[in-house]
PDB file of C-alpha atoms in Angstrom:
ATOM      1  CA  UNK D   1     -41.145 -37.124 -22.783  1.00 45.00           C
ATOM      2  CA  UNK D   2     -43.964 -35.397 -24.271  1.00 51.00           C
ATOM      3  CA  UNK D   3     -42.586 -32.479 -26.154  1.00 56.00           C
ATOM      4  CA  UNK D   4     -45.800 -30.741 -27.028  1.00 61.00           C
ATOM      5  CA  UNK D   5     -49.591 -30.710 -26.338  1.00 61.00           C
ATOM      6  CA  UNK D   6     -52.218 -32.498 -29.002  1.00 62.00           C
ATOM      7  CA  UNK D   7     -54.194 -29.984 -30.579  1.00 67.00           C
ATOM      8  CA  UNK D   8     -56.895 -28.172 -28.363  1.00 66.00           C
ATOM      9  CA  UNK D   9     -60.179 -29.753 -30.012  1.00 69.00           C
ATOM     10  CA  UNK D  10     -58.638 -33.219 -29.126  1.00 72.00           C
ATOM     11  CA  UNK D  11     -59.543 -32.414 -25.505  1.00 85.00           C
ATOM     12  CA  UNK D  12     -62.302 -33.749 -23.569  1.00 90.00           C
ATOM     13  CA  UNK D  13     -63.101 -32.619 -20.074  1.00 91.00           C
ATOM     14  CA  UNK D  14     -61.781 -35.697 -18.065  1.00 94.00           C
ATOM     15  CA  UNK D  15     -58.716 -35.673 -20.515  1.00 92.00           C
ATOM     16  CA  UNK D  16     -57.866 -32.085 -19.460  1.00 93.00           C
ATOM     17  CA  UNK D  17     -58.978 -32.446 -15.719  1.00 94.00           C
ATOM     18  CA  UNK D  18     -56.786 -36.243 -15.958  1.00 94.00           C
ATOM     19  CA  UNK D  19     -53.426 -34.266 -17.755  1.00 91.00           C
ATOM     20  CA  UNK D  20     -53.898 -31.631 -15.126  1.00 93.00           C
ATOM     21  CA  UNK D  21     -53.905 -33.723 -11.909  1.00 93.00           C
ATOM     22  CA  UNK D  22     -51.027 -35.960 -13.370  1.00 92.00           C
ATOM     23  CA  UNK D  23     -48.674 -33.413 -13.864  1.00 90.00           C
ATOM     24  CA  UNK D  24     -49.302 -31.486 -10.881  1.00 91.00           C
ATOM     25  CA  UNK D  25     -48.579 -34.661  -9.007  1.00 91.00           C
ATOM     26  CA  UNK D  26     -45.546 -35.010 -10.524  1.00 89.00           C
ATOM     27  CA  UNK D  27     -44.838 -31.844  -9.598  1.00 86.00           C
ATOM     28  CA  UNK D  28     -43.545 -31.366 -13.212  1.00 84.00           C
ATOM     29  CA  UNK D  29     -43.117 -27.531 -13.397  1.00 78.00           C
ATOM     30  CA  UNK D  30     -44.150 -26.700 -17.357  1.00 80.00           C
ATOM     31  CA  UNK D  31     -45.467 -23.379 -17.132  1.00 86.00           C
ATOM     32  CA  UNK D  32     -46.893 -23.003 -19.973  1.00 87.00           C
ATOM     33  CA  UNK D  33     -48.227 -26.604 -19.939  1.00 86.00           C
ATOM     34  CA  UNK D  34     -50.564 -25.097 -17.046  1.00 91.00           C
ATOM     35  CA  UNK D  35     -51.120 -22.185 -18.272  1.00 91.00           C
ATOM     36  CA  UNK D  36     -52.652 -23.972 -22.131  1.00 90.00           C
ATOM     37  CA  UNK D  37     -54.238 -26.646 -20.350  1.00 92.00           C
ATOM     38  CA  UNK D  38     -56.246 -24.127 -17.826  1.00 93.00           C
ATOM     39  CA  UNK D  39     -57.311 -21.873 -21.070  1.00 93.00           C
ATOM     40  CA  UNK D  40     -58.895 -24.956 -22.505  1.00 93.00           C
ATOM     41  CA  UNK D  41     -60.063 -26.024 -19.511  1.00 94.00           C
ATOM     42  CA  UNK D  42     -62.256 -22.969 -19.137  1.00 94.00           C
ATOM     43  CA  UNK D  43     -63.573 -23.023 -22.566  1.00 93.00           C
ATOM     44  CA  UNK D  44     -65.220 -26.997 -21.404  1.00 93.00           C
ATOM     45  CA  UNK D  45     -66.476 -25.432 -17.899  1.00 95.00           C
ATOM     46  CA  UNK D  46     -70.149 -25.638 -18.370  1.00 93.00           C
ATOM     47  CA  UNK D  47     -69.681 -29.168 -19.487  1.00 93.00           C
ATOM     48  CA  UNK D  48     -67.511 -30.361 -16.871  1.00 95.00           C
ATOM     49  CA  UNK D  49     -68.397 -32.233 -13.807  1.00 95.00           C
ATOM     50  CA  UNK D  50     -67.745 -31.538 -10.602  1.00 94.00           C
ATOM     51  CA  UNK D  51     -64.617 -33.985 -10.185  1.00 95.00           C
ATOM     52  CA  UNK D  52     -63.140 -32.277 -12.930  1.00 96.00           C
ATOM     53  CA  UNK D  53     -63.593 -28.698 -11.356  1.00 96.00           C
ATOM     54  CA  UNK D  54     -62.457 -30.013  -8.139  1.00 96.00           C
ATOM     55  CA  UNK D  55     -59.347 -31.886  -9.806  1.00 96.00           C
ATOM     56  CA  UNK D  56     -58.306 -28.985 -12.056  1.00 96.00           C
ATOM     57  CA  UNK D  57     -58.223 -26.204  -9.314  1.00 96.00           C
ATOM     58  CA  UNK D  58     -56.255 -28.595  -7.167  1.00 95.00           C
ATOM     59  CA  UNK D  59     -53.573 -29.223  -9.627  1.00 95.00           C
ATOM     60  CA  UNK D  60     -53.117 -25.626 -10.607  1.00 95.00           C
ATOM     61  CA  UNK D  61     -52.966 -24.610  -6.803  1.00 93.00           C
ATOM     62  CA  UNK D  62     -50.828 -27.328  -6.102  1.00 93.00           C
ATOM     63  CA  UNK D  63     -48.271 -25.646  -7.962  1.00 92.00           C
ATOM     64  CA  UNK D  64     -48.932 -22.443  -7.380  1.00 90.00           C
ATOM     65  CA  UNK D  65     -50.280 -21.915 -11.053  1.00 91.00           C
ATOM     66  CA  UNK D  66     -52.334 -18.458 -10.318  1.00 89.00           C
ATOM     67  CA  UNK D  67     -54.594 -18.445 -13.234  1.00 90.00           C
ATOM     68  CA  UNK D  68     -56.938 -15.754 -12.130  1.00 89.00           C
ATOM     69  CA  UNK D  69     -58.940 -17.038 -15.696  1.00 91.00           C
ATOM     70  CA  UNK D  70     -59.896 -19.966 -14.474  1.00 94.00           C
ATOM     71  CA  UNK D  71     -60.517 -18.971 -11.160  1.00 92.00           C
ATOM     72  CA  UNK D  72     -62.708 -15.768 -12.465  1.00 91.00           C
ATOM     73  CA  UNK D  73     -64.726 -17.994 -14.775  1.00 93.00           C
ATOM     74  CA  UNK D  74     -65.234 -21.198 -12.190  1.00 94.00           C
ATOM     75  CA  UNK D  75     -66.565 -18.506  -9.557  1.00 92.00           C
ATOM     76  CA  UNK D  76     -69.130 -17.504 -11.749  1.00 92.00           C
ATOM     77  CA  UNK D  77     -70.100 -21.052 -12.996  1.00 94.00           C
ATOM     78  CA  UNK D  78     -70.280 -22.689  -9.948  1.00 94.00           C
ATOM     79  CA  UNK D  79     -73.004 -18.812  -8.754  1.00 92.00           C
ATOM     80  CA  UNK D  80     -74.581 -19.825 -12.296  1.00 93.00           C
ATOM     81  CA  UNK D  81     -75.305 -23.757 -10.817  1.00 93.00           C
ATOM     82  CA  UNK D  82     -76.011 -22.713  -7.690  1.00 93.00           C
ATOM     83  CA  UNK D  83     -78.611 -20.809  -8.708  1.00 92.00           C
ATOM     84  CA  UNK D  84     -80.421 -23.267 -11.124  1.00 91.00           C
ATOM     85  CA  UNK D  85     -80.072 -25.207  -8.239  1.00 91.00           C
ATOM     86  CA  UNK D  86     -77.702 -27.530 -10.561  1.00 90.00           C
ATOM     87  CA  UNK D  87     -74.149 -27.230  -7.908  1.00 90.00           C
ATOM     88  CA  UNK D  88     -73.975 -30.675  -7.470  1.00 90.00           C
ATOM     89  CA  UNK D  89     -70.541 -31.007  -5.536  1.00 92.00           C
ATOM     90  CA  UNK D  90     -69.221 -34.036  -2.841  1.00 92.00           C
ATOM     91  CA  UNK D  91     -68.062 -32.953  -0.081  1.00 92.00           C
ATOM     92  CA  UNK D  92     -64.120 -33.323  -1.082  1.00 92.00           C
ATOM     93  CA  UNK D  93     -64.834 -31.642  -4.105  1.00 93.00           C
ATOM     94  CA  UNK D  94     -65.712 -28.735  -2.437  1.00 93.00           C
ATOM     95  CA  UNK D  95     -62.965 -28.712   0.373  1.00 90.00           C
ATOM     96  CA  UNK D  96     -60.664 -29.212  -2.528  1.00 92.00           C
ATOM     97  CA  UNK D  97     -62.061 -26.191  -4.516  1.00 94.00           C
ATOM     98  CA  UNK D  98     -61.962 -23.802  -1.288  1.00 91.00           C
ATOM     99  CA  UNK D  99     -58.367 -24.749  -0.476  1.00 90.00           C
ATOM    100  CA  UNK D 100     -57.194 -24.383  -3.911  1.00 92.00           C
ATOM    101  CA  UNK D 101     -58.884 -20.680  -3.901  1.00 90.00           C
ATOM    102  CA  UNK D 102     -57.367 -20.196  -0.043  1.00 87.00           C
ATOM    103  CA  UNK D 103     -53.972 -21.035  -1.498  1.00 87.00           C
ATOM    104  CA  UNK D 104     -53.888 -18.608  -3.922  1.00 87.00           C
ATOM    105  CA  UNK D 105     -55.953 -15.634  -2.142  1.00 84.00           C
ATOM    106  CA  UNK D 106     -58.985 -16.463  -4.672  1.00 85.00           C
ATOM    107  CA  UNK D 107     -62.182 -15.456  -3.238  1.00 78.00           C
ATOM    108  CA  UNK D 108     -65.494 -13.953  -3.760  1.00 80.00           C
ATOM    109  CA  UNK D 109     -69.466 -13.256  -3.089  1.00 83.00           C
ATOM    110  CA  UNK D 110     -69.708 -17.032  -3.841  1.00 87.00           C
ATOM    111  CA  UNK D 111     -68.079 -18.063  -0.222  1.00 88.00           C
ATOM    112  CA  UNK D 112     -71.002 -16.268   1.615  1.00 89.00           C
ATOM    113  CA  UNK D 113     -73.444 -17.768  -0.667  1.00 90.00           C
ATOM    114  CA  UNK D 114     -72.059 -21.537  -0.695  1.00 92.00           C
ATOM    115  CA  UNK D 115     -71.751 -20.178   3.694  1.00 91.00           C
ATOM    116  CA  UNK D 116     -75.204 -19.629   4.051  1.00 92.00           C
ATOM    117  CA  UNK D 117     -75.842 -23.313   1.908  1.00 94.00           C
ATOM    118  CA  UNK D 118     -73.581 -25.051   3.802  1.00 94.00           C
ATOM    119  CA  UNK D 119     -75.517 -23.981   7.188  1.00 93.00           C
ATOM    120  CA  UNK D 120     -78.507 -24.949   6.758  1.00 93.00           C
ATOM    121  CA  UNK D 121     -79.527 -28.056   9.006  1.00 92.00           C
ATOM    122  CA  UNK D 122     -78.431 -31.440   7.740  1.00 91.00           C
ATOM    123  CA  UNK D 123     -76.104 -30.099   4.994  1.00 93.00           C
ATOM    124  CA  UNK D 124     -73.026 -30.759   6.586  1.00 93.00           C
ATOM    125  CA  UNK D 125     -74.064 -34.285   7.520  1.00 90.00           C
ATOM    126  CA  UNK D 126     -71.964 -36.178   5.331  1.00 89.00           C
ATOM    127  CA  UNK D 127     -68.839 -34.029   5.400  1.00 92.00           C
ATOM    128  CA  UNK D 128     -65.695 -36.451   6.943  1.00 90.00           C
ATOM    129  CA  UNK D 129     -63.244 -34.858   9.295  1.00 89.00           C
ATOM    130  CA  UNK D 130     -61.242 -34.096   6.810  1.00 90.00           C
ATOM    131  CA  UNK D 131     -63.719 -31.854   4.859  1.00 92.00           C
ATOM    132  CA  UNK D 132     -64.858 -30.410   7.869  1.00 92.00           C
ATOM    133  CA  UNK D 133     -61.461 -29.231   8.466  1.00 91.00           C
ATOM    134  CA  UNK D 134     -60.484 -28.510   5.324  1.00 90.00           C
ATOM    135  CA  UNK D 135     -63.834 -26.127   5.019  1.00 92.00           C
ATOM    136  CA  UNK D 136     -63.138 -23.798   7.678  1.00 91.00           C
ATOM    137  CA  UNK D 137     -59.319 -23.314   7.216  1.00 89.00           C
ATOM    138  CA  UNK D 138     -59.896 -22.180   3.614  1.00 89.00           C
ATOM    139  CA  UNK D 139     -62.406 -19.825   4.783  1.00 88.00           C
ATOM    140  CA  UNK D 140     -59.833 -18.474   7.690  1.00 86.00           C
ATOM    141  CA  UNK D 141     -57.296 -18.458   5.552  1.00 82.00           C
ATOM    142  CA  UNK D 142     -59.506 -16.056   3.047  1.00 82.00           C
ATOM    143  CA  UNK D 143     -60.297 -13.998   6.107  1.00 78.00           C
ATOM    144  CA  UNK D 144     -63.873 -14.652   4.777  1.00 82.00           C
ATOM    145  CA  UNK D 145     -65.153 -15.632   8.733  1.00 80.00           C
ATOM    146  CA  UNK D 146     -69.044 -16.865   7.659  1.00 87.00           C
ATOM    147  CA  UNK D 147     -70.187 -17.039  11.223  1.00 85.00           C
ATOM    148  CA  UNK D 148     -73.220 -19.398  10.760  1.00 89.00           C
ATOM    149  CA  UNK D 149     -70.984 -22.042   8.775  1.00 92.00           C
ATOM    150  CA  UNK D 150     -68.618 -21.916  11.689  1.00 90.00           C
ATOM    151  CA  UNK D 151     -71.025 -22.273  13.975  1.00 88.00           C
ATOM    152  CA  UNK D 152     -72.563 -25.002  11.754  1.00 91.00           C
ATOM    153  CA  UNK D 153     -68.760 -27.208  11.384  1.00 91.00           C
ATOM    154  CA  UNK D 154     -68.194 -26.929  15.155  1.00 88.00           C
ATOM    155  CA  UNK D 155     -71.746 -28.577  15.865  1.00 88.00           C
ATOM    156  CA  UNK D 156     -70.964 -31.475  13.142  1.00 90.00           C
ATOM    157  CA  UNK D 157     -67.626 -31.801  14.438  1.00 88.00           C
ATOM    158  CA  UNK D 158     -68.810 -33.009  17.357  1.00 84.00           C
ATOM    159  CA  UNK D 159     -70.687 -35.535  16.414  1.00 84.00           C
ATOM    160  CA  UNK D 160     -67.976 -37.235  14.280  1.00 83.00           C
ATOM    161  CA  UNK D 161     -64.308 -36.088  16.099  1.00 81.00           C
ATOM    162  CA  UNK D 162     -63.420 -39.459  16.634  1.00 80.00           C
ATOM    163  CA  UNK D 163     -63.222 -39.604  12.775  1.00 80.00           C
ATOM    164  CA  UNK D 164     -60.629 -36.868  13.206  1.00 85.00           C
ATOM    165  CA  UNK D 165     -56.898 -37.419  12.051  1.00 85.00           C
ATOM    166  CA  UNK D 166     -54.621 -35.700  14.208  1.00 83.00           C
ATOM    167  CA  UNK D 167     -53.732 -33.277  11.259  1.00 83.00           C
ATOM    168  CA  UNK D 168     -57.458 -32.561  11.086  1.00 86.00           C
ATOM    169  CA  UNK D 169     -57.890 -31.788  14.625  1.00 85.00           C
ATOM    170  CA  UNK D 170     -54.500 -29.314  14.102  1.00 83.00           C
ATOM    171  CA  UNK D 171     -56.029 -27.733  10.797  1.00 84.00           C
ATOM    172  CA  UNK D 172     -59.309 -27.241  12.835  1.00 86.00           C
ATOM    173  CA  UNK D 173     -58.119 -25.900  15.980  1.00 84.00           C
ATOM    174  CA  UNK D 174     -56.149 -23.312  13.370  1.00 82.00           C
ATOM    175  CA  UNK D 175     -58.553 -22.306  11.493  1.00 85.00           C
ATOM    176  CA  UNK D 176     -60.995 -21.415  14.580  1.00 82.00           C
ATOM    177  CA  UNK D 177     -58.083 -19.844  16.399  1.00 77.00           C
ATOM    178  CA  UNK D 178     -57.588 -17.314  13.488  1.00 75.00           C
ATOM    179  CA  UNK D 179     -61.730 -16.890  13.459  1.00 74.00           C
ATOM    180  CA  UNK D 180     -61.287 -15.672  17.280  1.00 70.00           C
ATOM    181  CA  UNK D 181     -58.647 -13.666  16.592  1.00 63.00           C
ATOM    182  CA  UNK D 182     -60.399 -11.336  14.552  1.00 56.00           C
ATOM    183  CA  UNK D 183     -63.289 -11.407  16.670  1.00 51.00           C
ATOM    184  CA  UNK D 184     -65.640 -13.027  15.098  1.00 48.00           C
ATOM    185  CA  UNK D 185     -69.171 -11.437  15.455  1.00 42.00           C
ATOM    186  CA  UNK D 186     -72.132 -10.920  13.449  1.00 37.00           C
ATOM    187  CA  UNK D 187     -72.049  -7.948  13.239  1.00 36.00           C
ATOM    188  CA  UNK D 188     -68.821  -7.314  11.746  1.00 35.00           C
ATOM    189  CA  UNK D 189     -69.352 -10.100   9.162  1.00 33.00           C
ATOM    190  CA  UNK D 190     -72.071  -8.849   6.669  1.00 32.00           C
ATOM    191  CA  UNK D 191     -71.194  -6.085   4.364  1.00 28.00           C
ATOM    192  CA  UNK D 192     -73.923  -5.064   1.854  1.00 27.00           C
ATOM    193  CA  UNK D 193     -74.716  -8.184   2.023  1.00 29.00           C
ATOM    194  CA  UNK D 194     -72.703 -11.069   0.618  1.00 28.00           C
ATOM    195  CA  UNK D 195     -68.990  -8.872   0.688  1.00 29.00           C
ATOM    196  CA  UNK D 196     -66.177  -9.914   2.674  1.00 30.00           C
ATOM    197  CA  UNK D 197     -65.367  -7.212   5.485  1.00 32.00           C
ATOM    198  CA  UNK D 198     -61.617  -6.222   4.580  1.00 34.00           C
ATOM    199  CA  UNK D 199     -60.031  -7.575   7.914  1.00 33.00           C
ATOM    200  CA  UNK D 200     -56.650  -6.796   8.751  1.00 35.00           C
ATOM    201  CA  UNK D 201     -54.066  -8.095  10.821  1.00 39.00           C
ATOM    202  CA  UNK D 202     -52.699  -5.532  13.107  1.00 40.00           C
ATOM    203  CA  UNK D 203     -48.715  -5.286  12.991  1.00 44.00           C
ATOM    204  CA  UNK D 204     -47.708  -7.569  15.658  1.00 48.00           C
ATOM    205  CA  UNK D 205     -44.569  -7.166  17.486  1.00 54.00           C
ATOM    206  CA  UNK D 206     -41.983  -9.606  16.978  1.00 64.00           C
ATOM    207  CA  UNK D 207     -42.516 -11.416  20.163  1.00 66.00           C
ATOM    208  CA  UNK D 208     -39.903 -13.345  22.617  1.00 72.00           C
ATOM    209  CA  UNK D 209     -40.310 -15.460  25.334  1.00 71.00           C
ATOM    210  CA  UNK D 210     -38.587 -15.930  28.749  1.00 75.00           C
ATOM    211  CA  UNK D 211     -39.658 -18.159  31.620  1.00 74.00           C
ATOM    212  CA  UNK D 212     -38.294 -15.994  34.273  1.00 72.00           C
ATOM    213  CA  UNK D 213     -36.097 -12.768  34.473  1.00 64.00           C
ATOM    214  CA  UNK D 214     -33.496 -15.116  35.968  1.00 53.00           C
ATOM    215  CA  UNK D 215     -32.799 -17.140  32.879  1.00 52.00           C
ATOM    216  CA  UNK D 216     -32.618 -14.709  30.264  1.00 53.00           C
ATOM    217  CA  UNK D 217     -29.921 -12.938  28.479  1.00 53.00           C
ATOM    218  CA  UNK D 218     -30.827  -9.300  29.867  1.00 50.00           C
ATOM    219  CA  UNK D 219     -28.943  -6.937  27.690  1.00 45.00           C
ATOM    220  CA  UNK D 220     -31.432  -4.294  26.664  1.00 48.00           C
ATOM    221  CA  UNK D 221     -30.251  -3.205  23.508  1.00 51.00           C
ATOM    222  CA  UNK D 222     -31.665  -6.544  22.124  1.00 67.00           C
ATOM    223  CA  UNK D 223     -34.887  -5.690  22.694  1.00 73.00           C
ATOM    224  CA  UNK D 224     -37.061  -2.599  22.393  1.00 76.00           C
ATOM    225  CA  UNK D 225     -39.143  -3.414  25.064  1.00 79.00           C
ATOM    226  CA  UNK D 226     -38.849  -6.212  27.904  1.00 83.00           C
ATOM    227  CA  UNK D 227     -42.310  -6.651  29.372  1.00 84.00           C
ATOM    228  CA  UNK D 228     -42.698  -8.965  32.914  1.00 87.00           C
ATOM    229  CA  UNK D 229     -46.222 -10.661  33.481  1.00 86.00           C
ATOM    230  CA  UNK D 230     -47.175 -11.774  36.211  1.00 86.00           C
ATOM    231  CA  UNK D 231     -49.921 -13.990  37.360  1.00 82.00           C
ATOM    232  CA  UNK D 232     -50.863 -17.175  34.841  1.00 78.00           C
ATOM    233  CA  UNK D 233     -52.289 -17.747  31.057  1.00 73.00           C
ATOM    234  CA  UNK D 234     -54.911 -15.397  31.240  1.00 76.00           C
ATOM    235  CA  UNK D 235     -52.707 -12.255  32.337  1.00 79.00           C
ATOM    236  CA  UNK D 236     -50.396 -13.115  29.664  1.00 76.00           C
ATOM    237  CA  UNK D 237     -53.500 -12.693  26.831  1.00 75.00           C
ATOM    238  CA  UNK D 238     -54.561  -9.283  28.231  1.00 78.00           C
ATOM    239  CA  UNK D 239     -50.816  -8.533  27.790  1.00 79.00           C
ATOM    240  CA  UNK D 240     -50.585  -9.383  24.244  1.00 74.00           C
ATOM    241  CA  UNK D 241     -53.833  -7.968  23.410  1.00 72.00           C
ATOM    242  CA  UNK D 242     -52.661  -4.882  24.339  1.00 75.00           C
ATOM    243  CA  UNK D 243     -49.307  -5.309  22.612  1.00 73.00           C
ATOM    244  CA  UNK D 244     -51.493  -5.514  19.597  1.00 65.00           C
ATOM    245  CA  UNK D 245     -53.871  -3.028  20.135  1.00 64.00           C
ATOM    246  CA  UNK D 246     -50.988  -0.473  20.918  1.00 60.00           C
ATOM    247  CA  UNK D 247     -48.645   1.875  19.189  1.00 54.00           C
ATOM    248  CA  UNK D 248     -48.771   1.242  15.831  1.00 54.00           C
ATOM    249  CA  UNK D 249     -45.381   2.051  13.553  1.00 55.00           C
ATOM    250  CA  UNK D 250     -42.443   0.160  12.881  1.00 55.00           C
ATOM    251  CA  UNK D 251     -41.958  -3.516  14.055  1.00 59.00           C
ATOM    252  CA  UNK D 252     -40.223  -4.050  17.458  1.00 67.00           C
ATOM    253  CA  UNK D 253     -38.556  -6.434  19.680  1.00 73.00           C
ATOM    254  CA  UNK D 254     -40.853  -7.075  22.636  1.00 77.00           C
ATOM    255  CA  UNK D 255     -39.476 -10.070  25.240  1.00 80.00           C
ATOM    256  CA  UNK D 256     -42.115 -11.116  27.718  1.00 78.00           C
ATOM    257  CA  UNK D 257     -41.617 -12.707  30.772  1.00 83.00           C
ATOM    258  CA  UNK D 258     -43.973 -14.956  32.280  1.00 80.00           C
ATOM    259  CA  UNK D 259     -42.744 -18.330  33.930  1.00 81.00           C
ATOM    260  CA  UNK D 260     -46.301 -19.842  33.035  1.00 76.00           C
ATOM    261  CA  UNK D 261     -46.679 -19.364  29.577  1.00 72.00           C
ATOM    262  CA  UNK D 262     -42.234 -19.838  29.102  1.00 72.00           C
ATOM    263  CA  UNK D 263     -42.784 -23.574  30.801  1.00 70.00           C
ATOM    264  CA  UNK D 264     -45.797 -24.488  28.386  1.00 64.00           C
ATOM    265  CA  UNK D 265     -43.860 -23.000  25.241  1.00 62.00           C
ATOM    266  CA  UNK D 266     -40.953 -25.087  26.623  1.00 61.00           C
ATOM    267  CA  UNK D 267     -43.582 -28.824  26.535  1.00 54.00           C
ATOM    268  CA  UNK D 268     -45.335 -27.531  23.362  1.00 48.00           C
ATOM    269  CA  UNK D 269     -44.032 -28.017  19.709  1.00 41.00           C
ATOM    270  CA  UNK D 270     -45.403 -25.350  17.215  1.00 39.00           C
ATOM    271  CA  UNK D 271     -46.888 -26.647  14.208  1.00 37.00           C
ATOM    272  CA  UNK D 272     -48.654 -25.030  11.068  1.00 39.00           C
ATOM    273  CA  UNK D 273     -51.361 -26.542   9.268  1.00 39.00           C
ATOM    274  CA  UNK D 274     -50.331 -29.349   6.597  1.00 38.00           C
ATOM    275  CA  UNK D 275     -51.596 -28.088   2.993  1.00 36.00           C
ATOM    276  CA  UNK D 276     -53.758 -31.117   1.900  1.00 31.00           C
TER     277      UNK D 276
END
């Protein structure tokens, strides 16, 4: 196989972004390969297209290549387009951009910017399913929760769920589950203006579920806590919310016991969004 690179000024930009996406689909793992290929790729950024940004991020996320370089240096060409109103991205390039940065924790001022873009009537118009989908987990898995380009995908998702994979539909519900759980508000969105609010996740007992007290295993020393609910659904949320909101420290054991919400865990099979 190839046992070294051609020499750098050999390189075009489709060349690099072509070598990139080949190898990552491969899923050859040549470490420095990546890491060569990415510094060469950001010295042909401001001539490169927007296939070949969205094809290059992809392949170094794809293989969890964190080259905070490239990343750096595309943030701040893709602020410099945007405003020389020159950001000329399709739709998949852009979901593919924002989950490449989501996989790897990348993100920046540019997410509210492209936010406040992207909700603007009619932008989202020609965004499939897919991109819809793919738009709002990255930003939930960022933590960056834009509320206007939430508000924005929900209303175009409507209009075009029957275009919806049911992968899609599982990606969206996540990604607007995580909005709600941090409480997603106006207010607690803008920071000096374009700055992500540092959200964090509270430390969350490690939760178990029973469907009655007669059909568990009750010896106490499993548990730190064994909590019964009664009542349905909704008196099982307040229950949890305070669970959460409560006594910080350590992790703990905490087995709740609700027959509602053990019968629909019983029906239900638990799945995490698919990376694209």
């Amino acid at each position: 196989w190839l046992k070294e690179l051609p020499e750098e000024r050999e390189w075009k930009p489709q060349e690099l972004s072509n070598t990139l996406w080949a190898l990552a689909t491969l899923s050859l793992k040549e470490e420095m390969w990546y890491k060569t290929l990415a510094q060469w790729s950001t010295k042909r950024m401001e001539s490169m297209e927007g296939q070949h940004l969205a094809n290059i991020s992809w392949a170094l996320a794809t293989v969890s290549h964190e080259d905070e370089i490239w990343f750096s240096a595309l943030h701040k060409e893709m602020s410099r387009r945007r405003e020389m109103n020159d950001l000329h991205l399709e739709p998949k390039q852009l979901a593919n951009i924002f989950w490449a940065m989501s996989k790897l924790g990348f993100r920046g001022s540019l997410l509210w910017q492209l936010g406040d873009d992207l909700s603007r009537p009619g932008r989202l118009d020609h965004f499939q399913g897919r991109d819809l989908a793919a738009l709002v987990r990255a930003y939930a898995s960022l933590e960056v929760l834009h509320e206007g380009l939430f508000r924005s995908v929900a209303s175009a998702a409507q209009k075009t769920l029957t275009s919806f994979s049911s992968q899609d539909l599982q990606n969206l519900s996540w990604a607007y589950a995580l909005a709600m759980r941090f409480g997603l508000s106006g207010e607690d969105l803008e920071v000096d203006g374009h700055v992500a609010p540092d959200l964090r996740r509270s430390q969350t007992p490690s939760l178990l579920v029973a469907g009655a007290s007669s059909n568990r295993d009750d010896k106490n020393g499993d548990f730190d806590e064994v909590i019964e609910v009664a009542g349905g659904l909704s008196e099982v949320a307040v229950a949890v919310a305070g669970l959460e909101a409560d006594r910080p420290g350590s992790p703990r054991r905490v087995l709740l016991v609700n027959p509602a919400l053990g019968q629909l865990l019983s029906q239900c099979q638990v799945v995490t969004p698919l990376d694209l």
